[in-house]
Short mmCIF file of C-alpha atoms in Angstrom, two decimals:
data_model
loop_
_atom_site.label_atom_id
_atom_site.label_comp_id
_atom_site.label_asym_id
_atom_site.label_seq_id
_atom_site.Cartn_x
_atom_site.Cartn_y
_atom_site.Cartn_z
CA MET A 1 -67.55 -2.89 59.46
CA ASP A 2 -70.04 -5.02 61.24
CA LYS A 3 -72.39 -7.26 58.52
CA PRO A 4 -72.04 -9.60 57.12
CA GLY A 5 -70.37 -9.59 53.80
CA ASP A 6 -68.33 -6.36 54.90
CA PHE A 7 -65.04 -8.27 54.74
CA LEU A 8 -65.02 -10.10 51.45
CA ILE A 9 -66.40 -7.13 49.53
CA GLU A 10 -63.54 -5.08 50.66
CA GLU A 11 -61.18 -7.59 50.31
CA ILE A 12 -62.37 -8.17 46.53
CA LYS A 13 -62.05 -4.12 46.50
CA SER A 14 -58.77 -4.08 47.77
CA ALA A 15 -56.87 -5.84 45.07
CA PRO A 16 -55.07 -3.61 43.14
CA CYS A 17 -53.75 -1.77 45.80
CA SER A 18 -52.54 -5.74 47.30
CA ILE A 19 -51.28 -6.53 43.82
CA ARG A 20 -49.06 -3.24 43.77
CA ARG A 21 -48.00 -3.88 47.60
CA ALA A 22 -46.84 -7.76 46.24
CA LEU A 23 -44.90 -6.76 43.43
CA SER A 24 -43.11 -4.14 45.82
CA SER A 25 -42.58 -6.08 48.61
CA ALA A 26 -40.92 -9.22 46.66
CA ARG A 27 -38.83 -7.66 44.55
CA GLU A 28 -35.57 -8.39 45.73
CA ALA A 29 -36.17 -11.57 46.94
CA SER A 30 -37.97 -12.70 43.71
CA ARG A 31 -34.67 -11.63 41.57
CA ALA A 32 -32.47 -13.76 43.97
CA LEU A 33 -35.07 -16.63 43.82
CA ALA A 34 -34.89 -16.27 40.00
CA ARG A 35 -30.97 -16.25 39.66
CA ARG A 36 -31.25 -19.38 41.17
CA ILE A 37 -34.26 -21.06 39.22
CA ALA A 38 -32.22 -20.15 36.16
CA GLU A 39 -29.14 -21.63 37.50
CA SER A 40 -30.89 -25.08 38.47
CA GLY A 41 -32.88 -25.15 34.93
CA ALA A 42 -36.33 -26.19 36.68
CA VAL A 43 -39.00 -24.67 39.21
CA ALA A 44 -41.62 -26.62 40.96
CA PHE A 45 -44.37 -24.55 42.53
CA ILE A 46 -46.34 -26.41 45.15
CA GLY A 47 -49.45 -25.41 47.21
CA SER A 48 -53.12 -25.91 47.80
CA GLY A 49 -56.11 -24.36 47.11
CA SER A 50 -56.20 -20.86 45.59
CA SER A 51 -52.26 -21.41 45.89
CA TYR A 52 -52.18 -23.79 43.94
CA ASN A 53 -54.44 -22.19 41.62
CA ALA A 54 -51.99 -18.93 41.74
CA ALA A 55 -48.97 -20.58 40.31
CA LEU A 56 -50.87 -21.86 37.20
CA PRO A 57 -50.42 -18.93 35.15
CA ALA A 58 -46.86 -18.21 35.97
CA SER A 59 -45.80 -22.14 35.10
CA TRP A 60 -48.24 -21.84 32.02
CA LEU A 61 -45.96 -18.73 30.82
CA LEU A 62 -42.68 -20.54 31.55
CA ARG A 63 -43.25 -23.40 29.45
CA GLN A 64 -44.59 -21.79 26.59
CA ARG A 65 -41.18 -20.19 26.83
CA GLY A 66 -39.32 -23.30 26.85
CA PHE A 67 -38.51 -23.56 30.79
CA PRO A 68 -39.39 -26.86 32.78
CA ALA A 69 -42.28 -25.77 35.00
CA TRP A 70 -44.56 -27.95 37.19
CA VAL A 71 -47.53 -27.00 39.59
CA LEU A 72 -48.02 -29.79 42.47
CA GLN A 73 -50.55 -30.17 45.18
CA ALA A 74 -48.76 -30.00 48.51
CA CYS A 75 -50.99 -33.42 49.79
CA GLU A 76 -49.30 -34.61 47.29
CA VAL A 77 -45.50 -33.81 48.10
CA LYS A 78 -46.19 -34.19 52.06
CA GLU A 79 -47.20 -38.00 51.16
CA PHE A 80 -44.98 -39.03 48.17
CA GLY A 81 -41.95 -36.59 48.03
CA LEU A 82 -41.39 -33.86 45.02
CA GLY A 83 -40.98 -36.91 42.84
CA LEU A 84 -39.01 -34.77 40.14
CA THR A 85 -35.17 -35.77 39.80
CA GLY A 86 -32.61 -33.46 39.43
CA ALA A 87 -31.74 -29.83 40.89
CA VAL A 88 -35.38 -28.82 40.57
CA VAL A 89 -35.66 -25.71 43.19
CA PRO A 90 -39.32 -25.89 45.13
CA VAL A 91 -41.73 -23.26 45.59
CA LEU A 92 -43.98 -23.01 48.54
CA ILE A 93 -46.85 -20.82 47.94
CA SER A 94 -49.28 -20.21 51.44
CA VAL A 95 -50.93 -16.87 52.65
CA SER A 96 -51.08 -18.65 55.84
CA GLY A 97 -47.88 -20.31 56.12
CA GLU A 98 -49.62 -22.61 58.36
CA GLY A 99 -51.40 -25.14 57.09
CA GLU A 100 -50.30 -28.29 57.62
CA ASP A 101 -50.14 -29.84 54.11
CA ILE A 102 -47.96 -26.88 53.14
CA ILE A 103 -46.09 -27.86 56.52
CA GLY A 104 -46.15 -31.40 55.71
CA ALA A 105 -44.49 -30.74 51.97
CA ALA A 106 -41.94 -28.62 53.23
CA THR A 107 -40.94 -31.21 55.39
CA SER A 108 -40.98 -33.82 53.20
CA ILE A 109 -38.47 -31.81 50.34
CA VAL A 110 -36.09 -30.52 52.96
CA ASN A 111 -36.17 -34.17 54.12
CA SER A 112 -35.08 -35.40 50.87
CA GLY A 113 -32.20 -33.77 50.21
CA SER A 114 -33.63 -31.63 47.75
CA PRO A 115 -32.64 -27.79 47.01
CA MET A 116 -34.08 -25.41 49.70
CA PRO A 117 -37.01 -23.97 48.81
CA GLY A 118 -38.29 -20.31 48.42
CA VAL A 119 -41.55 -19.35 49.37
CA VAL A 120 -44.75 -17.46 48.81
CA CYS A 121 -46.36 -15.89 51.86
CA ASN A 122 -48.24 -13.07 53.35
CA THR A 123 -47.71 -14.01 56.87
CA PRO A 124 -44.48 -12.35 58.66
CA GLY A 125 -43.27 -15.31 61.36
CA ALA A 126 -45.30 -18.04 59.91
CA SER A 127 -44.28 -21.35 60.29
CA LEU A 128 -43.30 -22.16 56.63
CA ILE A 129 -40.60 -19.15 56.29
CA SER A 130 -38.13 -21.02 58.63
CA PHE A 131 -37.90 -23.43 55.84
CA ALA A 132 -37.65 -21.29 53.19
CA ARG A 133 -33.89 -19.66 51.82
CA GLU A 134 -35.47 -17.09 49.60
CA LYS A 135 -38.80 -14.98 51.49
CA LEU A 136 -41.36 -13.40 48.68
CA MET A 137 -43.57 -11.59 51.71
CA LEU A 138 -46.49 -10.38 49.87
CA ASP A 139 -48.09 -7.62 52.28
CA ALA A 140 -51.26 -7.64 50.71
CA GLY A 141 -52.97 -7.07 53.90
CA PRO A 142 -55.19 -9.13 56.75
CA GLN A 143 -57.59 -11.87 55.52
CA ARG A 144 -60.26 -11.51 57.26
CA ALA A 145 -63.09 -13.34 55.42
CA GLU A 146 -62.56 -17.23 54.90
CA ALA A 147 -62.61 -17.16 50.85
CA ALA A 148 -58.82 -15.40 49.37
CA THR A 149 -59.61 -13.06 47.29
CA HIS A 150 -56.83 -10.03 47.51
CA THR A 151 -54.48 -12.38 48.73
CA PHE A 152 -54.81 -14.90 45.51
CA LEU A 153 -54.52 -11.94 43.20
CA ALA A 154 -51.28 -10.64 44.93
CA SER A 155 -49.77 -14.58 44.86
CA MET A 156 -50.58 -14.63 41.40
CA ALA A 157 -48.99 -11.37 40.63
CA ALA A 158 -45.84 -12.01 42.79
CA LEU A 159 -45.32 -15.69 40.95
CA LEU A 160 -45.03 -14.20 37.02
CA GLN A 161 -43.09 -11.47 38.59
CA LEU A 162 -41.03 -14.41 39.69
CA ALA A 163 -41.42 -16.03 36.04
CA LEU A 164 -40.71 -12.56 34.50
CA ASP A 165 -37.26 -12.68 36.60
CA VAL A 166 -36.27 -16.50 35.56
CA LEU A 167 -36.66 -15.88 31.83
CA GLU A 168 -34.47 -12.81 31.77
CA GLU A 169 -31.70 -14.49 34.33
CA ALA A 170 -31.85 -17.58 31.78
CA GLY A 171 -31.69 -15.33 28.92
CA ALA A 172 -34.61 -13.99 28.02
CA GLY A 173 -35.87 -16.78 26.07
CA GLY A 174 -36.65 -18.82 28.95
CA PHE A 175 -33.85 -21.79 27.10
CA ARG A 176 -31.35 -23.86 29.59
CA PRO A 177 -27.84 -23.45 28.22
CA GLY A 178 -27.25 -25.71 25.34
CA CYS A 179 -30.89 -26.08 24.32
CA SER A 180 -31.20 -23.52 22.36
CA GLY A 181 -35.21 -24.24 22.58
CA ALA A 182 -35.38 -28.10 21.70
CA THR A 183 -37.84 -29.39 22.25
CA GLU A 184 -35.80 -31.49 25.26
CA CYS A 185 -32.93 -31.00 26.99
CA PRO A 186 -30.76 -33.60 29.24
CA GLY A 187 -31.89 -34.09 32.54
CA SER A 188 -35.33 -32.49 32.17
CA ALA A 189 -38.76 -34.19 31.08
CA PRO A 190 -39.80 -33.49 27.61
CA LEU A 191 -40.97 -29.91 26.72
CA SER A 192 -43.30 -28.84 24.35
CA PRO A 193 -41.89 -27.01 21.46
CA VAL A 194 -41.23 -23.12 22.42
CA ARG A 195 -44.24 -21.43 21.19
CA ASP A 196 -43.43 -18.52 18.39
CA ALA A 197 -39.70 -18.61 19.90
CA PRO A 198 -37.68 -15.52 18.06
CA GLU A 199 -34.99 -17.03 15.53
CA PRO A 200 -31.73 -17.34 17.39
CA GLY A 201 -28.46 -14.93 16.60
CA ALA A 202 -28.34 -11.04 17.81
CA ALA A 203 -32.15 -10.05 16.44
CA GLY A 204 -33.88 -12.88 17.94
CA GLU A 205 -32.16 -11.85 21.28
CA LYS A 206 -32.98 -7.99 20.80
CA ALA A 207 -36.84 -9.98 20.09
CA ARG A 208 -36.85 -12.05 23.54
CA LYS A 209 -35.36 -9.14 25.84
CA ASP A 210 -38.19 -6.85 24.04
CA GLU A 211 -41.09 -9.08 24.77
CA LEU A 212 -39.82 -9.59 28.54
CA GLY A 213 -39.96 -5.80 28.73
CA LYS A 214 -43.41 -5.26 27.30
CA MET A 215 -44.56 -8.15 29.26
CA ARG A 216 -42.75 -6.64 32.61
CA GLU A 217 -44.50 -3.34 31.94
CA ASN A 218 -48.20 -4.58 31.50
CA LEU A 219 -47.66 -6.47 35.01
CA GLY A 220 -46.74 -2.74 35.80
CA ARG A 221 -49.76 -1.51 34.72
CA LEU A 222 -51.88 -4.46 35.89
CA PRO A 223 -53.25 -2.73 39.25
CA GLY A 224 -54.44 -0.11 37.44
CA ILE A 225 -56.16 -2.45 34.77
CA ILE A 226 -57.88 -4.35 37.91
CA GLU A 227 -59.33 -1.21 39.12
CA GLY A 228 -60.85 -0.96 35.57
CA VAL A 229 -61.92 -4.52 36.02
CA LEU A 230 -63.56 -3.40 39.11
CA LYS A 231 -65.41 -0.34 38.50
CA ARG A 232 -67.00 -2.50 35.47
CA SER A 233 -67.89 -5.55 37.28
CA LEU A 234 -70.04 -3.81 40.62
CA GLU A 235 -72.22 -2.92 37.77
CA THR A 236 -72.65 -6.05 36.10
CA ILE A 237 -72.38 -8.68 38.01
CA PRO A 238 -75.15 -8.14 39.81
CA VAL A 239 -77.10 -8.74 37.20
CA ALA A 240 -75.14 -11.47 35.94
CA ALA A 241 -75.92 -13.01 39.22
CA ASP A 242 -79.65 -12.39 39.40
CA PHE A 243 -79.70 -13.82 35.27
CA LEU A 244 -77.94 -17.21 36.35
CA SER A 245 -79.81 -17.67 39.66
CA GLY A 246 -83.29 -16.85 38.40
CA ARG A 247 -84.64 -20.31 38.50
CA GLY A 248 -82.39 -21.29 41.56
CA LEU A 249 -78.96 -22.18 41.21
CA LYS A 250 -77.27 -25.17 42.82
CA ASN A 251 -74.73 -26.36 40.09
CA LEU A 252 -72.83 -24.14 37.54
CA ALA A 253 -70.18 -24.66 34.92
CA ILE A 254 -66.97 -22.34 34.51
CA VAL A 255 -64.98 -22.97 31.30
CA GLY A 256 -61.53 -21.26 30.45
CA PHE A 257 -58.62 -21.15 28.05
CA GLY A 258 -55.30 -21.15 28.29
CA PRO A 259 -53.65 -19.48 31.76
CA GLY A 260 -57.46 -18.59 31.91
CA TYR A 261 -58.27 -21.62 33.29
CA ALA A 262 -56.95 -20.45 36.88
CA ALA A 263 -59.05 -18.03 37.23
CA CYS A 264 -62.28 -20.43 36.20
CA LEU A 265 -60.33 -22.99 39.28
CA ASP A 266 -60.22 -20.22 41.72
CA GLY A 267 -63.48 -18.87 40.58
CA ALA A 268 -65.39 -21.89 41.11
CA LEU A 269 -63.50 -22.80 44.69
CA LYS A 270 -64.89 -19.18 45.51
CA ILE A 271 -68.43 -20.36 44.56
CA LYS A 272 -68.49 -23.03 46.74
CA GLU A 273 -67.16 -21.89 49.36
CA VAL A 274 -69.05 -18.51 49.13
CA ALA A 275 -72.18 -19.57 48.10
CA GLN A 276 -72.68 -23.00 48.79
CA VAL A 277 -73.30 -23.63 45.14
CA PHE A 278 -71.53 -26.63 43.02
CA ALA A 279 -69.12 -25.08 40.93
CA GLU A 280 -66.88 -27.02 38.53
CA ALA A 281 -63.99 -25.50 36.22
CA HIS A 282 -63.31 -26.99 33.07
CA GLU A 283 -60.35 -26.13 30.56
CA GLY A 284 -61.31 -24.99 27.17
CA ASP A 285 -63.01 -27.23 24.74
CA ASN A 286 -62.62 -30.02 27.35
CA VAL A 287 -65.79 -29.50 28.46
CA LEU A 288 -67.22 -31.04 25.06
CA HIS A 289 -65.49 -34.49 26.42
CA GLY A 290 -68.15 -36.03 28.27
CA PRO A 291 -68.86 -33.02 30.88
CA ALA A 292 -71.08 -31.37 27.97
CA TYR A 293 -74.08 -33.71 28.17
CA PRO A 294 -74.93 -33.75 31.82
CA ILE A 295 -74.15 -29.60 31.66
CA VAL A 296 -76.94 -30.07 29.02
CA TYR A 297 -79.22 -32.69 30.03
CA HIS A 298 -79.56 -30.75 33.83
CA LYS A 299 -79.69 -27.00 31.73
CA ILE A 300 -76.73 -26.25 34.09
CA PRO A 301 -75.74 -22.41 33.65
CA VAL A 302 -72.31 -21.99 32.28
CA VAL A 303 -69.39 -19.19 32.52
CA ILE A 304 -67.25 -18.96 29.97
CA LEU A 305 -64.12 -16.26 29.99
CA GLY A 306 -62.77 -15.35 26.80
CA SER A 307 -59.45 -15.80 25.94
CA THR A 308 -57.42 -13.16 23.69
CA VAL A 309 -56.07 -15.65 21.49
CA ALA A 310 -58.75 -18.48 21.21
CA GLU A 311 -61.53 -15.51 21.38
CA GLN A 312 -63.90 -16.99 18.65
CA ALA A 313 -63.72 -20.47 20.67
CA GLY A 314 -65.27 -18.80 23.78
CA LYS A 315 -67.86 -17.37 21.58
CA ARG A 316 -68.53 -20.77 19.63
CA LEU A 317 -69.00 -22.59 23.46
CA GLY A 318 -71.11 -19.61 24.24
CA ARG A 319 -73.34 -20.32 21.53
CA PHE A 320 -73.09 -24.12 21.75
CA PHE A 321 -74.71 -23.98 25.57
CA SER A 322 -77.16 -21.58 24.75
CA GLN A 323 -78.79 -22.78 21.74
CA LEU A 324 -78.72 -26.00 23.82
CA GLY A 325 -81.07 -24.68 26.47
CA CYS A 326 -78.52 -23.58 29.39
CA ARG A 327 -78.39 -20.03 30.60
CA THR A 328 -74.76 -18.37 29.35
CA VAL A 329 -72.61 -15.55 30.45
CA LEU A 330 -69.48 -14.57 28.50
CA LEU A 331 -67.18 -13.03 30.44
CA GLU A 332 -64.40 -11.08 27.57
CA ARG A 333 -62.94 -7.66 26.34
CA ARG A 334 -65.89 -5.39 26.53
CA CYS A 335 -68.48 -5.96 24.11
CA PRO A 336 -68.98 -2.99 21.08
CA PRO A 337 -71.48 -0.27 23.29
CA GLY A 338 -74.95 -0.32 21.70
CA PRO A 339 -77.96 1.37 22.51
CA CYS A 340 -77.86 2.15 26.27
CA VAL A 341 -80.74 2.48 28.48
CA SER A 342 -81.04 4.62 31.95
CA GLU A 343 -81.83 1.88 34.14
CA ILE A 344 -79.59 -1.33 34.06
CA GLU A 345 -82.81 -3.26 35.38
CA THR A 346 -84.72 -3.05 32.42
CA ARG A 347 -82.53 -4.61 29.78
CA PHE A 348 -84.43 -7.78 30.36
CA GLU A 349 -87.60 -5.96 28.95
CA MET A 350 -85.51 -4.67 25.50
CA VAL A 351 -84.96 -8.24 24.15
CA ASP A 352 -87.39 -8.88 20.91
CA GLU A 353 -87.12 -12.11 19.64
CA GLY A 354 -83.94 -12.99 17.68
CA GLY A 355 -82.56 -9.49 18.44
CA VAL A 356 -79.76 -8.18 20.56
CA SER A 357 -80.30 -5.76 23.85
CA SER A 358 -77.12 -3.82 24.72
CA THR A 359 -76.75 -1.48 27.98
CA GLY A 360 -72.81 -0.54 27.89
CA ASP A 361 -71.00 -3.73 28.92
CA ILE A 362 -73.87 -6.08 29.06
CA THR A 363 -75.05 -7.24 26.18
CA ARG A 364 -78.25 -9.64 26.07
CA LYS A 365 -78.93 -11.81 23.15
CA ASN A 366 -81.56 -14.30 22.24
CA ALA A 367 -81.51 -15.20 18.95
CA GLY A 368 -84.53 -18.00 18.47
CA TYR A 369 -82.69 -20.15 21.64
CA ASN A 370 -82.06 -19.80 25.64
CA ASP A 371 -80.65 -15.93 26.71
CA TYR A 372 -77.19 -15.22 26.94
CA LEU A 373 -75.01 -12.47 28.09
CA ASP A 374 -72.01 -11.25 27.04
CA ILE A 375 -70.02 -9.22 29.63
CA GLY A 376 -66.97 -6.78 28.48
CA ILE A 377 -64.95 -7.03 31.71
CA TYR A 378 -62.16 -4.89 30.30
CA ASP A 379 -61.00 -2.48 27.75
CA GLU A 380 -57.49 -2.60 26.45
CA GLU A 381 -55.79 -5.14 24.68
CA ILE A 382 -53.62 -7.38 27.49
CA PRO A 383 -51.33 -10.29 26.90
CA GLU A 384 -52.95 -13.80 27.43
CA VAL A 385 -51.08 -14.50 30.98
CA MET A 386 -52.99 -11.71 32.53
CA VAL A 387 -56.43 -12.44 31.51
CA PRO A 388 -56.53 -14.80 34.67
CA PHE A 389 -56.02 -11.13 36.62
CA ALA A 390 -59.35 -10.06 34.58
CA GLY A 391 -61.43 -13.20 35.18
CA SER A 392 -60.88 -13.84 38.71
CA VAL A 393 -62.28 -10.30 39.65
CA PRO A 394 -65.66 -10.77 38.29
CA LEU A 395 -65.95 -14.55 39.77
CA GLN A 396 -65.14 -13.77 42.68
CA LEU A 397 -67.90 -10.77 43.00
CA LEU A 398 -70.14 -13.61 41.35
CA ALA A 399 -69.27 -15.47 44.28
CA TYR A 400 -70.04 -12.76 46.33
CA GLU A 401 -73.42 -11.76 44.76
CA LEU A 402 -74.73 -15.34 44.63
CA GLY A 403 -74.22 -16.18 49.09
CA LYS A 404 -75.63 -12.78 49.41
CA ARG A 405 -78.97 -14.29 47.25
CA LEU A 406 -78.94 -16.98 49.02
CA GLY A 407 -79.08 -15.38 52.37
CA LEU A 408 -75.55 -16.75 53.45
CA ASP A 409 -72.74 -14.99 55.76
CA VAL A 410 -70.58 -14.72 52.56
CA ASP A 411 -67.47 -13.81 55.09
CA THR A 412 -67.52 -17.43 57.01
CA PRO A 413 -68.63 -20.73 55.99
CA PRO A 414 -71.62 -22.26 57.16
CA THR A 415 -71.39 -24.15 60.44
CA LYS A 416 -71.84 -27.38 58.79
CA ALA A 417 -68.81 -26.54 56.06
CA SER A 418 -66.74 -25.67 59.36
CA GLN A 419 -67.85 -29.63 60.96
CA ILE A 420 -66.74 -30.93 57.84
CA GLN A 421 -63.79 -29.46 57.86
CA ALA A 422 -62.57 -30.62 61.22
CA LEU A 423 -63.40 -33.84 60.71
CA ALA A 424 -61.25 -33.96 57.75
CA ARG A 425 -58.48 -32.95 60.57
CA CYS A 426 -59.42 -35.55 62.68
CA SER A 427 -59.50 -38.39 60.30
CA ARG A 428 -55.53 -37.37 59.68
#
């Protein structure tokens, strides 16, 4: 590989293999760490950037099942400590295991007398590993591009596997001993009521085990699901990149729901890093509380990652922004197949006013308002907690495609960005 961008695109394509290796490599350490977390009754995931984002789906799943879980910024823990009472088990996440903030957070935790942390890392021999009791090594392969893509997905998969292990160790439902799904447990922060919690008793216990078994089965299928998403996205995302950047792209809004917000946060980070476009992530309908006005006023393009639970909410937001003049892309389950054309580039000429054009995975709508692309990124039904995996791949590819169109070396940040990073280090 000797052309700019070769490392990044190959690492994006390697995601299925990286996920498969991470799930296998971290398996035994994950069980051991899960037992300790279940016994303590709470967990705090700690990371920076993509590592922070990777922990959000696991934390979401645990909280949905009533198990206390937090995601904290490493820089905050470094400066102010863990800030949680009780025997909360910290889990430190870093691909390199050498970042100043994560090492500072580990030092702060150890010095405070908190329980020994577990570590999720991709680099054997990294400094962070020396702080760990349990070491979840990803074996995701080297990261040569600056932006974390395959390693982000591998981290997210290993952490989701850990969350499932914790729920199994905690008694399938995830409730702390003596809590039985209560909204508040002694010695912990108040919890939200457990959503759709099965009834207590033998029948409820079986339902909980069956649900976790199905989730674990879906986790095993994840590499194959991502292979399908990759294949589809490699065809459709270049079209989306042309569509979004047609008038010169300087800003981008990315909207997600529930655990899918993790993919939007990381996608926005990748687009900033790789394409030098200011992208901002928004959580569901919160985008309507303030951000919507400048988005519409400045006609900022919008990308929406659909939800399997709140499916209509994504479609509603797509219509809202399109009607108000923003170019909008909706990423969701594969849209119903329509009339196809042989050349993907001709799709923009097929739209009659008030009509719909479709070419397999992409539907372009123009119902008397601005353009709106509906892109199907996966076929099968997947649990909501796996939406961030399906959504991350097209957003990573979008960052790559936008960066290439701007003539950037997408493997390495521009000189000015590197200078800013150096100045930030000197100012500490």
